[in-house]
Amino acid sequence: MQIKKFTAKTMAEAMTKVKQELGDEAVILNSRQVKTGWFGLFASKQVEVIAALEKEKAVTKPRRPDSVRPEPTSAPASAPTPSPQVPSTPRMVGGTAPRLHSSLQHIDALLSTESFAEESWEETLNELYYTTKSVEVAERFVYEQVKSSFIDPPEAKRYVMLVGPTGVGKTTTLAKLAAHFKLTEGKTVGLITTDTYRIAAIEQLKTYAEIMSIPVEVAYDFHDFKRAKQLFARKDIVLIDTAGRNFRDPAYVEQFHEHHDFTETSLSLVLSLTSKMKDMDMIYSQFESLPLSSLIFTKADETSDIHAMYRMVKKSDLPVAWMTDGQEVPDDLIRGDAEALTKRLFEKEGWARWTKQGV
Ligand SMILES: Nc1nc2c(ncn2[C@@H]2O[C@H](COP(=O)(O)OP(=O)(O)OP(=O)(O)O)[C@@H](O)[C@H]2O)c(=O)[nH]1
Ligand SMILES: [Mg+2]
């Protein structure tokens, strides 16, 4: 990635410069107002823009002499001194030590986690840091990268069906959704459960439904399922609870396809953030052949490490419809828009946690 700093009198002028030098594909990483002049004399406001371009797309190969180049071997004099409390968890690449400038150790620590193993942002981050001398700009870059991987979830379709392994929180989340659609969105809601393995599972859903005065139908077979759908023909939204084990059986899934049109269904895979990464991968592979439209992450409150969510989103290319962070129905439910999820990820992991502890 090629990164350059542009200064101009106005934003429009700066953008023209960016366009001329880097072309239409350039991405603006940061912009701010700066003052020039000495001690207020002849001071004028200028706009400073940091723009970047993927290397292979660069339109002007030889850099102008005034462009800022990284000095890989020596740190700039104005670079902030690293905190002594910075945890030393440098990622080892082929046995070598940290790849990021010492002021960016907290970012290095985050990137060292399994969820970010696929990313190779080091060169860009170092270049960005040498260009701007700003830790904040580097942090912003990571924030924006994460945010851009979250797609805002589409509107729920008429049928919302939750699938996923046992105990991840499907029924609890469905009850939260029922409350959300009824109370917040003012929709009419019906509930169908196809999880008939345990009496307790049916009772659990019925209890929630009763509290919220929402009708619930139990479907023991596809005939019941069809009947339940007919009963709810006038409802705005129909929420369907399932048993994880059914959806691992290809014959059952095939039968389900025969009896239900998935094009009018928001089918969400529910994953618990408390699961190990390997298990999450395995669960995903068991469900990925279904026409999934989104992911739902539960139990964000039970772990300090929610960035597994980032990796699963990258892996699946699916939006996150919802995230849940507690057992309270209907409160502990967060809509999965990109800004909310990214904020949450960084609040929780927080740069504070990764490094600036005690600074
Ligand atoms: N801490 C926490 N617990 C949750 C959350 N969501 C669900 N739970 C709890 O997880 C447990 C299992 O939830 P269920 O909703 O029964 O899970 P399920 O996927 O329907 O389980 P099965 O029907 O057995 O497959 C319950 O004790 C819930 O209260 C959450 O966001 N945070
Ligand atoms: Mg359940």
PDB file of C-alpha atoms in Angstrom, residues 74-259:
ATOM      1  CA  SER A  74      15.408   4.432  12.868  1.00  0.00           C
ATOM      2  CA  ALA A  75      12.405   5.681  14.812  1.00  0.00           C
ATOM      3  CA  PRO A  76      11.456   9.307  14.275  1.00  0.00           C
ATOM      4  CA  ALA A  77      12.546  11.658  17.051  1.00  0.00           C
ATOM      5  CA  SER A  78       8.997  12.787  17.659  1.00  0.00           C
ATOM      6  CA  ALA A  79       7.606   9.296  18.055  1.00  0.00           C
ATOM      7  CA  PRO A  80       5.898   8.783  21.410  1.00  0.00           C
ATOM      8  CA  THR A  81       7.882   6.654  23.813  1.00  0.00           C
ATOM      9  CA  PRO A  82       6.424   3.216  24.307  1.00  0.00           C
ATOM     10  CA  SER A  83       4.754   2.534  27.590  1.00  0.00           C
ATOM     11  CA  PRO A  84       6.748   0.393  30.030  1.00  0.00           C
ATOM     12  CA  GLN A  85       3.507  -1.462  30.825  1.00  0.00           C
ATOM     13  CA  VAL A  86       3.024  -2.544  27.250  1.00  0.00           C
ATOM     14  CA  PRO A  87       2.489  -6.292  27.299  1.00  0.00           C
ATOM     15  CA  SER A  88       5.175  -7.948  25.289  1.00  0.00           C
ATOM     16  CA  THR A  89       3.241 -10.336  23.093  1.00  0.00           C
ATOM     17  CA  PRO A  90       4.876  -9.722  19.749  1.00  0.00           C
ATOM     18  CA  ARG A  91       3.696 -11.901  16.926  1.00  0.00           C
ATOM     19  CA  MET A  92       6.465 -14.136  15.769  1.00  0.00           C
ATOM     20  CA  VAL A  93       6.739 -14.483  12.053  1.00  0.00           C
ATOM     21  CA  GLY A  94       9.189 -17.230  11.220  1.00  0.00           C
ATOM     22  CA  GLY A  95      10.746 -16.711  14.639  1.00  0.00           C
ATOM     23  CA  THR A  96      11.382 -13.007  14.268  1.00  0.00           C
ATOM     24  CA  ALA A  97      10.121 -10.338  16.612  1.00  0.00           C
ATOM     25  CA  PRO A  98       7.671  -7.499  16.435  1.00  0.00           C
ATOM     26  CA  ARG A  99       6.912  -6.150  13.093  1.00  0.00           C
ATOM     27  CA  LEU A 100       5.322  -2.970  14.192  1.00  0.00           C
ATOM     28  CA  HIS A 101       6.993   0.177  15.451  1.00  0.00           C
ATOM     29  CA  SER A 102       7.370   0.092  19.237  1.00  0.00           C
ATOM     30  CA  SER A 103       4.650   2.729  19.667  1.00  0.00           C
ATOM     31  CA  LEU A 104       2.209   0.367  18.025  1.00  0.00           C
ATOM     32  CA  GLN A 105       2.819  -2.577  20.321  1.00  0.00           C
ATOM     33  CA  HIS A 106      -0.770  -2.574  21.479  1.00  0.00           C
ATOM     34  CA  ILE A 107      -1.901  -2.998  17.884  1.00  0.00           C
ATOM     35  CA  ASP A 108       0.690  -5.735  17.450  1.00  0.00           C
ATOM     36  CA  ALA A 109      -0.781  -7.497  20.481  1.00  0.00           C
ATOM     37  CA  LEU A 110      -4.253  -7.396  18.972  1.00  0.00           C
ATOM     38  CA  LEU A 111      -3.007  -8.564  15.582  1.00  0.00           C
ATOM     39  CA  SER A 112      -1.197 -11.424  17.289  1.00  0.00           C
ATOM     40  CA  THR A 113      -4.499 -13.009  18.226  1.00  0.00           C
ATOM     41  CA  GLU A 114      -5.837 -15.899  16.193  1.00  0.00           C
ATOM     42  CA  SER A 115      -8.709 -13.854  14.779  1.00  0.00           C
ATOM     43  CA  PHE A 116      -6.348 -11.536  12.939  1.00  0.00           C
ATOM     44  CA  ALA A 117      -3.860 -14.184  11.841  1.00  0.00           C
ATOM     45  CA  GLU A 118      -4.914 -13.844   8.204  1.00  0.00           C
ATOM     46  CA  GLU A 119      -4.349 -10.097   8.065  1.00  0.00           C
ATOM     47  CA  SER A 120      -1.132  -8.563   6.862  1.00  0.00           C
ATOM     48  CA  TRP A 121      -1.482  -4.948   7.804  1.00  0.00           C
ATOM     49  CA  GLU A 122       2.013  -4.523   9.230  1.00  0.00           C
ATOM     50  CA  GLU A 123       3.574  -2.782   6.273  1.00  0.00           C
ATOM     51  CA  THR A 124       0.675  -0.375   5.959  1.00  0.00           C
ATOM     52  CA  LEU A 125       0.633   0.316   9.686  1.00  0.00           C
ATOM     53  CA  ASN A 126       4.341   1.013   9.842  1.00  0.00           C
ATOM     54  CA  GLU A 127       4.188   3.197   6.785  1.00  0.00           C
ATOM     55  CA  LEU A 128       1.201   5.016   8.191  1.00  0.00           C
ATOM     56  CA  TYR A 129       2.966   5.571  11.467  1.00  0.00           C
ATOM     57  CA  TYR A 130       6.151   6.846   9.858  1.00  0.00           C
ATOM     58  CA  THR A 131       4.124   9.134   7.630  1.00  0.00           C
ATOM     59  CA  THR A 132       1.888  10.604  10.306  1.00  0.00           C
ATOM     60  CA  LYS A 133       3.771   9.955  13.580  1.00  0.00           C
ATOM     61  CA  SER A 134       0.343   9.346  14.980  1.00  0.00           C
ATOM     62  CA  VAL A 135      -0.626   6.273  16.977  1.00  0.00           C
ATOM     63  CA  GLU A 136      -4.239   7.390  16.668  1.00  0.00           C
ATOM     64  CA  VAL A 137      -4.141   7.275  12.880  1.00  0.00           C
ATOM     65  CA  ALA A 138      -2.787   3.726  13.050  1.00  0.00           C
ATOM     66  CA  GLU A 139      -5.511   2.750  15.526  1.00  0.00           C
ATOM     67  CA  ARG A 140      -8.100   4.366  13.279  1.00  0.00           C
ATOM     68  CA  PHE A 141      -6.818   2.325  10.342  1.00  0.00           C
ATOM     69  CA  VAL A 142      -7.341  -0.942  12.223  1.00  0.00           C
ATOM     70  CA  TYR A 143     -10.753   0.261  13.422  1.00  0.00           C
ATOM     71  CA  GLU A 144     -11.824   1.114   9.878  1.00  0.00           C
ATOM     72  CA  GLN A 145     -10.525  -2.178   8.490  1.00  0.00           C
ATOM     73  CA  VAL A 146     -12.564  -4.098  11.052  1.00  0.00           C
ATOM     74  CA  LYS A 147     -15.616  -1.921  10.507  1.00  0.00           C
ATOM     75  CA  SER A 148     -15.503  -2.344   6.746  1.00  0.00           C
ATOM     76  CA  SER A 149     -15.693  -6.124   7.125  1.00  0.00           C
ATOM     77  CA  PHE A 150     -19.074  -5.882   8.867  1.00  0.00           C
ATOM     78  CA  ILE A 151     -21.938  -5.570   6.436  1.00  0.00           C
ATOM     79  CA  ASP A 152     -25.016  -3.892   7.864  1.00  0.00           C
ATOM     80  CA  PRO A 153     -27.700  -6.560   8.180  1.00  0.00           C
ATOM     81  CA  PRO A 154     -30.631  -6.477   5.770  1.00  0.00           C
ATOM     82  CA  GLU A 155     -34.216  -6.097   6.989  1.00  0.00           C
ATOM     83  CA  ALA A 156     -35.614  -9.312   8.433  1.00  0.00           C
ATOM     84  CA  LYS A 157     -37.804 -11.254   6.015  1.00  0.00           C
ATOM     85  CA  ARG A 158     -41.239 -12.557   6.961  1.00  0.00           C
ATOM     86  CA  TYR A 159     -39.839 -15.770   8.404  1.00  0.00           C
ATOM     87  CA  VAL A 160     -36.901 -15.636  10.770  1.00  0.00           C
ATOM     88  CA  MET A 161     -35.394 -19.014  11.525  1.00  0.00           C
ATOM     89  CA  LEU A 162     -32.553 -19.665  13.932  1.00  0.00           C
ATOM     90  CA  VAL A 163     -30.268 -22.676  13.557  1.00  0.00           C
ATOM     91  CA  GLY A 164     -27.176 -23.647  15.485  1.00  0.00           C
ATOM     92  CA  PRO A 165     -25.761 -26.183  17.915  1.00  0.00           C
ATOM     93  CA  THR A 166     -27.276 -27.084  21.259  1.00  0.00           C
ATOM     94  CA  GLY A 167     -27.161 -24.553  24.042  1.00  0.00           C
ATOM     95  CA  VAL A 168     -25.852 -21.541  22.110  1.00  0.00           C
ATOM     96  CA  GLY A 169     -28.932 -19.494  22.987  1.00  0.00           C
ATOM     97  CA  LYS A 170     -31.304 -19.972  20.044  1.00  0.00           C
ATOM     98  CA  THR A 171     -34.503 -20.058  22.095  1.00  0.00           C
ATOM     99  CA  THR A 172     -33.456 -17.189  24.368  1.00  0.00           C
ATOM    100  CA  THR A 173     -32.493 -15.079  21.350  1.00  0.00           C
ATOM    101  CA  LEU A 174     -35.740 -15.924  19.596  1.00  0.00           C
ATOM    102  CA  ALA A 175     -37.668 -14.691  22.631  1.00  0.00           C
ATOM    103  CA  LYS A 176     -35.635 -11.464  22.586  1.00  0.00           C
ATOM    104  CA  LEU A 177     -36.387 -11.076  18.885  1.00  0.00           C
ATOM    105  CA  ALA A 178     -40.082 -11.705  19.455  1.00  0.00           C
ATOM    106  CA  ALA A 179     -40.107  -8.897  22.019  1.00  0.00           C
ATOM    107  CA  HIS A 180     -38.100  -6.639  19.730  1.00  0.00           C
ATOM    108  CA  PHE A 181     -40.377  -7.091  16.727  1.00  0.00           C
ATOM    109  CA  LYS A 182     -43.528  -6.767  18.807  1.00  0.00           C
ATOM    110  CA  LEU A 183     -42.586  -3.990  21.209  1.00  0.00           C
ATOM    111  CA  THR A 184     -39.978  -1.949  19.334  1.00  0.00           C
ATOM    112  CA  GLU A 185     -41.117  -2.403  15.747  1.00  0.00           C
ATOM    113  CA  GLY A 186     -44.838  -2.767  16.551  1.00  0.00           C
ATOM    114  CA  LYS A 187     -45.220  -5.866  14.377  1.00  0.00           C
ATOM    115  CA  THR A 188     -47.563  -8.795  14.861  1.00  0.00           C
ATOM    116  CA  VAL A 189     -45.545 -11.890  15.711  1.00  0.00           C
ATOM    117  CA  GLY A 190     -46.082 -15.644  15.727  1.00  0.00           C
ATOM    118  CA  LEU A 191     -43.691 -18.279  17.091  1.00  0.00           C
ATOM    119  CA  ILE A 192     -43.192 -21.795  15.769  1.00  0.00           C
ATOM    120  CA  THR A 193     -40.933 -24.328  17.389  1.00  0.00           C
ATOM    121  CA  THR A 194     -39.701 -27.381  15.532  1.00  0.00           C
ATOM    122  CA  ASP A 195     -37.528 -28.376  18.491  1.00  0.00           C
ATOM    123  CA  THR A 196     -39.636 -31.147  19.928  1.00  0.00           C
ATOM    124  CA  TYR A 197     -36.883 -33.311  21.388  1.00  0.00           C
ATOM    125  CA  ARG A 198     -37.364 -32.016  24.881  1.00  0.00           C
ATOM    126  CA  ILE A 199     -40.573 -31.070  26.650  1.00  0.00           C
ATOM    127  CA  ALA A 200     -38.545 -28.425  28.460  1.00  0.00           C
ATOM    128  CA  ALA A 201     -37.619 -26.755  25.162  1.00  0.00           C
ATOM    129  CA  ILE A 202     -41.284 -26.348  24.244  1.00  0.00           C
ATOM    130  CA  GLU A 203     -42.165 -25.130  27.717  1.00  0.00           C
ATOM    131  CA  GLN A 204     -39.308 -22.624  27.630  1.00  0.00           C
ATOM    132  CA  LEU A 205     -40.619 -20.999  24.467  1.00  0.00           C
ATOM    133  CA  LYS A 206     -44.232 -21.150  25.646  1.00  0.00           C
ATOM    134  CA  THR A 207     -43.300 -19.381  28.878  1.00  0.00           C
ATOM    135  CA  TYR A 208     -41.656 -16.493  27.012  1.00  0.00           C
ATOM    136  CA  ALA A 209     -44.547 -16.376  24.536  1.00  0.00           C
ATOM    137  CA  GLU A 210     -47.130 -16.238  27.316  1.00  0.00           C
ATOM    138  CA  ILE A 211     -45.384 -13.336  29.048  1.00  0.00           C
ATOM    139  CA  MET A 212     -45.353 -11.403  25.782  1.00  0.00           C
ATOM    140  CA  SER A 213     -48.843 -12.534  24.678  1.00  0.00           C
ATOM    141  CA  ILE A 214     -47.473 -13.986  21.471  1.00  0.00           C
ATOM    142  CA  PRO A 215     -49.046 -17.164  20.046  1.00  0.00           C
ATOM    143  CA  VAL A 216     -46.796 -20.201  19.744  1.00  0.00           C
ATOM    144  CA  GLU A 217     -47.320 -23.339  17.685  1.00  0.00           C
ATOM    145  CA  VAL A 218     -45.427 -26.587  18.099  1.00  0.00           C
ATOM    146  CA  ALA A 219     -44.575 -28.435  14.886  1.00  0.00           C
ATOM    147  CA  TYR A 220     -43.866 -32.132  15.436  1.00  0.00           C
ATOM    148  CA  ASP A 221     -43.687 -32.801  11.707  1.00  0.00           C
ATOM    149  CA  PHE A 222     -43.901 -30.985   8.384  1.00  0.00           C
ATOM    150  CA  HIS A 223     -47.672 -31.301   8.342  1.00  0.00           C
ATOM    151  CA  ASP A 224     -47.801 -29.373  11.651  1.00  0.00           C
ATOM    152  CA  PHE A 225     -45.315 -26.893  10.291  1.00  0.00           C
ATOM    153  CA  LYS A 226     -47.496 -26.159   7.287  1.00  0.00           C
ATOM    154  CA  ARG A 227     -50.548 -25.777   9.505  1.00  0.00           C
ATOM    155  CA  ALA A 228     -48.687 -23.417  11.850  1.00  0.00           C
ATOM    156  CA  LYS A 229     -47.629 -21.260   8.911  1.00  0.00           C
ATOM    157  CA  GLN A 230     -51.234 -21.106   7.732  1.00  0.00           C
ATOM    158  CA  LEU A 231     -52.377 -20.097  11.220  1.00  0.00           C
ATOM    159  CA  PHE A 232     -49.852 -17.261  11.160  1.00  0.00           C
ATOM    160  CA  ALA A 233     -50.652 -16.226   7.602  1.00  0.00           C
ATOM    161  CA  ARG A 234     -51.644 -12.740   8.746  1.00  0.00           C
ATOM    162  CA  LYS A 235     -48.703 -12.147  11.076  1.00  0.00           C
ATOM    163  CA  ASP A 236     -46.060  -9.640  10.028  1.00  0.00           C
ATOM    164  CA  ILE A 237     -43.266 -11.849  11.225  1.00  0.00           C
ATOM    165  CA  VAL A 238     -42.993 -15.537  12.095  1.00  0.00           C
ATOM    166  CA  LEU A 239     -40.084 -16.671  14.232  1.00  0.00           C
ATOM    167  CA  ILE A 240     -39.011 -20.310  14.006  1.00  0.00           C
ATOM    168  CA  ASP A 241     -36.998 -22.149  16.656  1.00  0.00           C
ATOM    169  CA  THR A 242     -35.140 -25.302  15.684  1.00  0.00           C
ATOM    170  CA  ALA A 243     -33.151 -28.135  17.189  1.00  0.00           C
ATOM    171  CA  GLY A 244     -29.514 -28.071  16.151  1.00  0.00           C
ATOM    172  CA  ARG A 245     -29.288 -31.784  15.541  1.00  0.00           C
ATOM    173  CA  ASN A 246     -32.003 -31.792  12.838  1.00  0.00           C
ATOM    174  CA  PHE A 247     -30.077 -29.420  10.657  1.00  0.00           C
ATOM    175  CA  ARG A 248     -26.993 -31.599  10.722  1.00  0.00           C
ATOM    176  CA  ASP A 249     -28.984 -34.281   8.927  1.00  0.00           C
ATOM    177  CA  PRO A 250     -28.904 -33.644   5.147  1.00  0.00           C
ATOM    178  CA  ALA A 251     -32.093 -35.706   4.635  1.00  0.00           C
ATOM    179  CA  TYR A 252     -33.969 -33.509   7.092  1.00  0.00           C
ATOM    180  CA  VAL A 253     -32.650 -30.351   5.440  1.00  0.00           C
ATOM    181  CA  GLU A 254     -33.688 -31.638   2.042  1.00  0.00           C
ATOM    182  CA  GLN A 255     -37.170 -32.350   3.366  1.00  0.00           C
ATOM    183  CA  PHE A 256     -37.298 -28.911   4.914  1.00  0.00           C
ATOM    184  CA  HIS A 257     -36.513 -27.375   1.536  1.00  0.00           C
ATOM    185  CA  GLU A 258     -39.477 -29.246   0.081  1.00  0.00           C
ATOM    186  CA  HIS A 259     -41.828 -27.791   2.658  1.00  0.00           C
TER     187      HIS A 259
END
